[in-house]
Amino acid sequence: MSKGSSPSPTPGFLVWRLANKWRVAVDRAVAPLGLTHAQYVLVASLHGMQRAGERPSQRRLADHTGLEALYVSKLARALESAGLIERTRDPRDPRAVQLALTKQGQAVTRQAIAVVQGLLQQLLEPLGGLDALRTRAFTDELTTLLDVPLAPSVPNDQSTQRRTP
């Protein structure tokens, strides 16, 4: 981005640019392991949840990652086909599907986490690295923004409709 005479970018634009930069970087970094960025988010989250003793449902994993439940289901099927996760019916709720990493999935996920941690260190180097005070402050600010619920837009709201003569 040039700093010429153009107006300053908005925070929304910068968040979008950073999110895209990160997605592309992670996609490239985990591709040799047979993963996409979205698949990485799923297996890394599942890894953390399993380490905490949880065997989450697809819905729980969707809520945790912020991904749509239908998308988690699609990703889970692809990861199951690749032998990285197993999907089983929840004995307490026959409508729910529980997810768990396979042994192969655990190994691939550990490798992917190491790769992404290196990438994260590189991204955060201008703030002082992963453990820097600026990085902690940045993380706190991002968390604050993510915790703010956004009201859904209402397409039929009278104030947004154009009036015709």
Coordinates of C-alpha atoms in Angstrom, one line a residue:
M1 CA 0.0 0.0 0.0
S2 CA 1.4 3.4 -0.9
K3 CA 1.1 6.3 1.4
G4 CA 0.6 8.9 -1.4
S5 CA -2.2 11.4 -1.4
S6 CA -4.9 8.9 -1.2
P7 CA -7.1 8.9 1.9
S8 CA -6.1 6.7 4.9
P9 CA -7.5 3.2 4.7
T10 CA -10.4 2.4 7.0
P11 CA -9.9 0.0 9.9
G12 CA -12.3 -2.4 8.1
F13 CA -10.2 -2.4 5.0
L14 CA -7.1 -3.0 7.0
V15 CA -8.7 -5.9 8.9
W16 CA -9.8 -7.4 5.6
R17 CA -6.3 -7.0 4.0
L18 CA -4.6 -8.6 7.1
A19 CA -7.1 -11.5 7.1
N20 CA -6.5 -12.1 3.4
K21 CA -2.7 -11.9 3.8
W22 CA -2.9 -14.4 6.7
R23 CA -5.2 -16.8 4.9
V24 CA -3.0 -16.8 1.8
A25 CA 0.2 -17.3 3.9
V26 CA -1.3 -20.2 5.9
D27 CA -2.8 -21.8 2.7
R28 CA 0.7 -21.8 1.2
A29 CA 2.4 -22.9 4.4
V30 CA 0.1 -25.9 5.1
A31 CA -0.4 -27.0 1.4
P32 CA 2.6 -29.4 1.5
L33 CA 0.8 -31.2 4.4
G34 CA -2.3 -31.6 2.3
L35 CA -4.3 -28.9 4.1
T36 CA -6.0 -25.7 3.3
H37 CA -6.2 -22.8 5.8
A38 CA -9.8 -23.7 6.7
Q39 CA -8.9 -27.3 7.2
Y40 CA -6.0 -26.2 9.4
V41 CA -8.3 -24.1 11.5
L42 CA -10.6 -27.1 12.0
V43 CA -7.8 -29.7 12.9
A44 CA -5.8 -27.3 15.1
S45 CA -9.0 -26.3 17.0
L46 CA -10.0 -30.0 17.3
H47 CA -6.4 -30.8 18.5
G48 CA -6.7 -28.2 21.3
M49 CA -10.2 -29.3 22.3
Q50 CA -9.1 -32.9 22.4
R51 CA -6.1 -32.0 24.5
A52 CA -8.6 -30.4 27.0
G53 CA -10.5 -33.7 27.1
E54 CA -13.3 -32.7 24.8
R55 CA -14.7 -34.7 21.9
P56 CA -16.7 -31.9 20.2
S57 CA -19.6 -32.1 17.9
Q58 CA -19.5 -30.4 14.5
R59 CA -21.8 -27.7 15.9
R60 CA -19.5 -27.1 18.9
L61 CA -16.5 -26.9 16.6
A62 CA -18.4 -24.5 14.3
D63 CA -19.2 -22.3 17.3
H64 CA -15.6 -22.4 18.5
T65 CA -14.1 -21.5 15.1
G66 CA -16.7 -19.1 13.9
L67 CA -17.2 -21.1 10.7
E68 CA -20.7 -22.0 9.5
A69 CA -21.9 -25.4 10.6
L70 CA -22.6 -26.5 7.0
Y71 CA -19.0 -25.6 6.1
V72 CA -17.6 -27.5 9.1
S73 CA -19.6 -30.5 7.9
K74 CA -18.1 -30.2 4.4
L75 CA -14.6 -29.8 5.8
A76 CA -15.0 -32.7 8.2
R77 CA -16.1 -35.0 5.4
A78 CA -13.0 -34.1 3.3
L79 CA -10.7 -34.5 6.4
E80 CA -12.4 -37.9 7.1
S81 CA -11.8 -39.0 3.5
A82 CA -8.1 -38.0 3.9
G83 CA -7.9 -40.2 7.0
L84 CA -7.3 -37.2 9.4
I85 CA -10.4 -37.2 11.4
E86 CA -13.2 -39.6 12.4
R87 CA -16.8 -38.7 12.6
T88 CA -19.1 -40.7 14.9
R89 CA -22.7 -40.3 16.1
D90 CA -23.0 -38.7 19.6
P91 CA -24.4 -41.4 21.9
R92 CA -26.3 -38.7 23.8
D93 CA -27.8 -37.0 20.7
P94 CA -28.2 -39.2 17.6
R95 CA -28.5 -36.1 15.4
A96 CA -25.1 -34.8 16.4
V97 CA -21.8 -35.9 14.9
Q98 CA -18.7 -35.9 17.1
L99 CA -15.2 -35.4 15.7
A100 CA -11.8 -36.7 16.7
L101 CA -8.4 -36.6 15.1
T102 CA -7.0 -40.0 14.0
K103 CA -3.4 -40.9 14.8
Q104 CA -2.4 -39.7 11.3
G105 CA -4.5 -36.5 11.9
Q106 CA -2.7 -35.9 15.1
A107 CA 0.7 -36.2 13.5
V108 CA -0.2 -33.9 10.5
T109 CA -1.8 -31.4 12.9
R110 CA 1.3 -31.2 15.1
Q111 CA 3.4 -30.5 12.0
A112 CA 0.9 -27.9 10.7
I113 CA 0.8 -26.1 14.1
A114 CA 4.6 -25.9 14.1
V115 CA 4.6 -24.4 10.6
V116 CA 1.9 -21.9 11.4
Q117 CA 3.6 -20.9 14.7
G118 CA 6.7 -20.0 12.7
L119 CA 4.6 -18.0 10.3
L120 CA 2.8 -16.3 13.2
Q121 CA 6.2 -15.4 14.8
Q122 CA 7.2 -13.9 11.4
L123 CA 4.0 -11.9 11.1
L124 CA 4.2 -10.6 14.6
E125 CA 8.0 -9.7 14.5
P126 CA 7.2 -6.0 13.9
L127 CA 5.3 -6.0 17.2
G128 CA 8.2 -7.7 19.0
G129 CA 7.2 -11.3 18.4
L130 CA 4.7 -13.7 20.0
D131 CA 5.5 -12.9 23.6
A132 CA 5.9 -9.1 23.3
L133 CA 3.8 -6.7 25.2
R134 CA 2.6 -5.0 22.0
T135 CA 1.4 -8.4 20.7
R136 CA -0.5 -9.1 23.9
A137 CA -2.1 -5.6 23.6
F138 CA -2.9 -6.3 19.9
T139 CA -4.5 -9.7 20.8
D140 CA -6.6 -8.0 23.5
E141 CA -7.8 -5.4 21.0
L142 CA -8.7 -8.1 18.5
T143 CA -10.5 -10.0 21.2
T144 CA -12.5 -6.9 22.1
L145 CA -13.6 -6.4 18.5
L146 CA -14.5 -10.1 18.1
D147 CA -16.6 -10.0 21.2
V148 CA -18.9 -7.2 19.9
P149 CA -22.1 -8.7 18.6
L150 CA -23.1 -7.3 15.3
A151 CA -26.8 -6.7 14.6
P152 CA -27.8 -8.6 11.4
S153 CA -28.8 -6.3 8.6
V154 CA -32.5 -6.2 7.8
P155 CA -33.0 -6.1 4.0
N156 CA -36.6 -4.9 4.3
D157 CA -35.9 -2.1 6.7
Q158 CA -38.0 0.9 5.6
S159 CA -35.0 3.3 6.1
T160 CA -33.0 1.4 3.5
Q161 CA -35.7 1.1 0.8
R162 CA -35.7 3.5 -2.1
R163 CA -39.0 5.3 -2.5
T164 CA -40.4 5.5 -6.0
P165 CA -42.6 8.4 -7.1

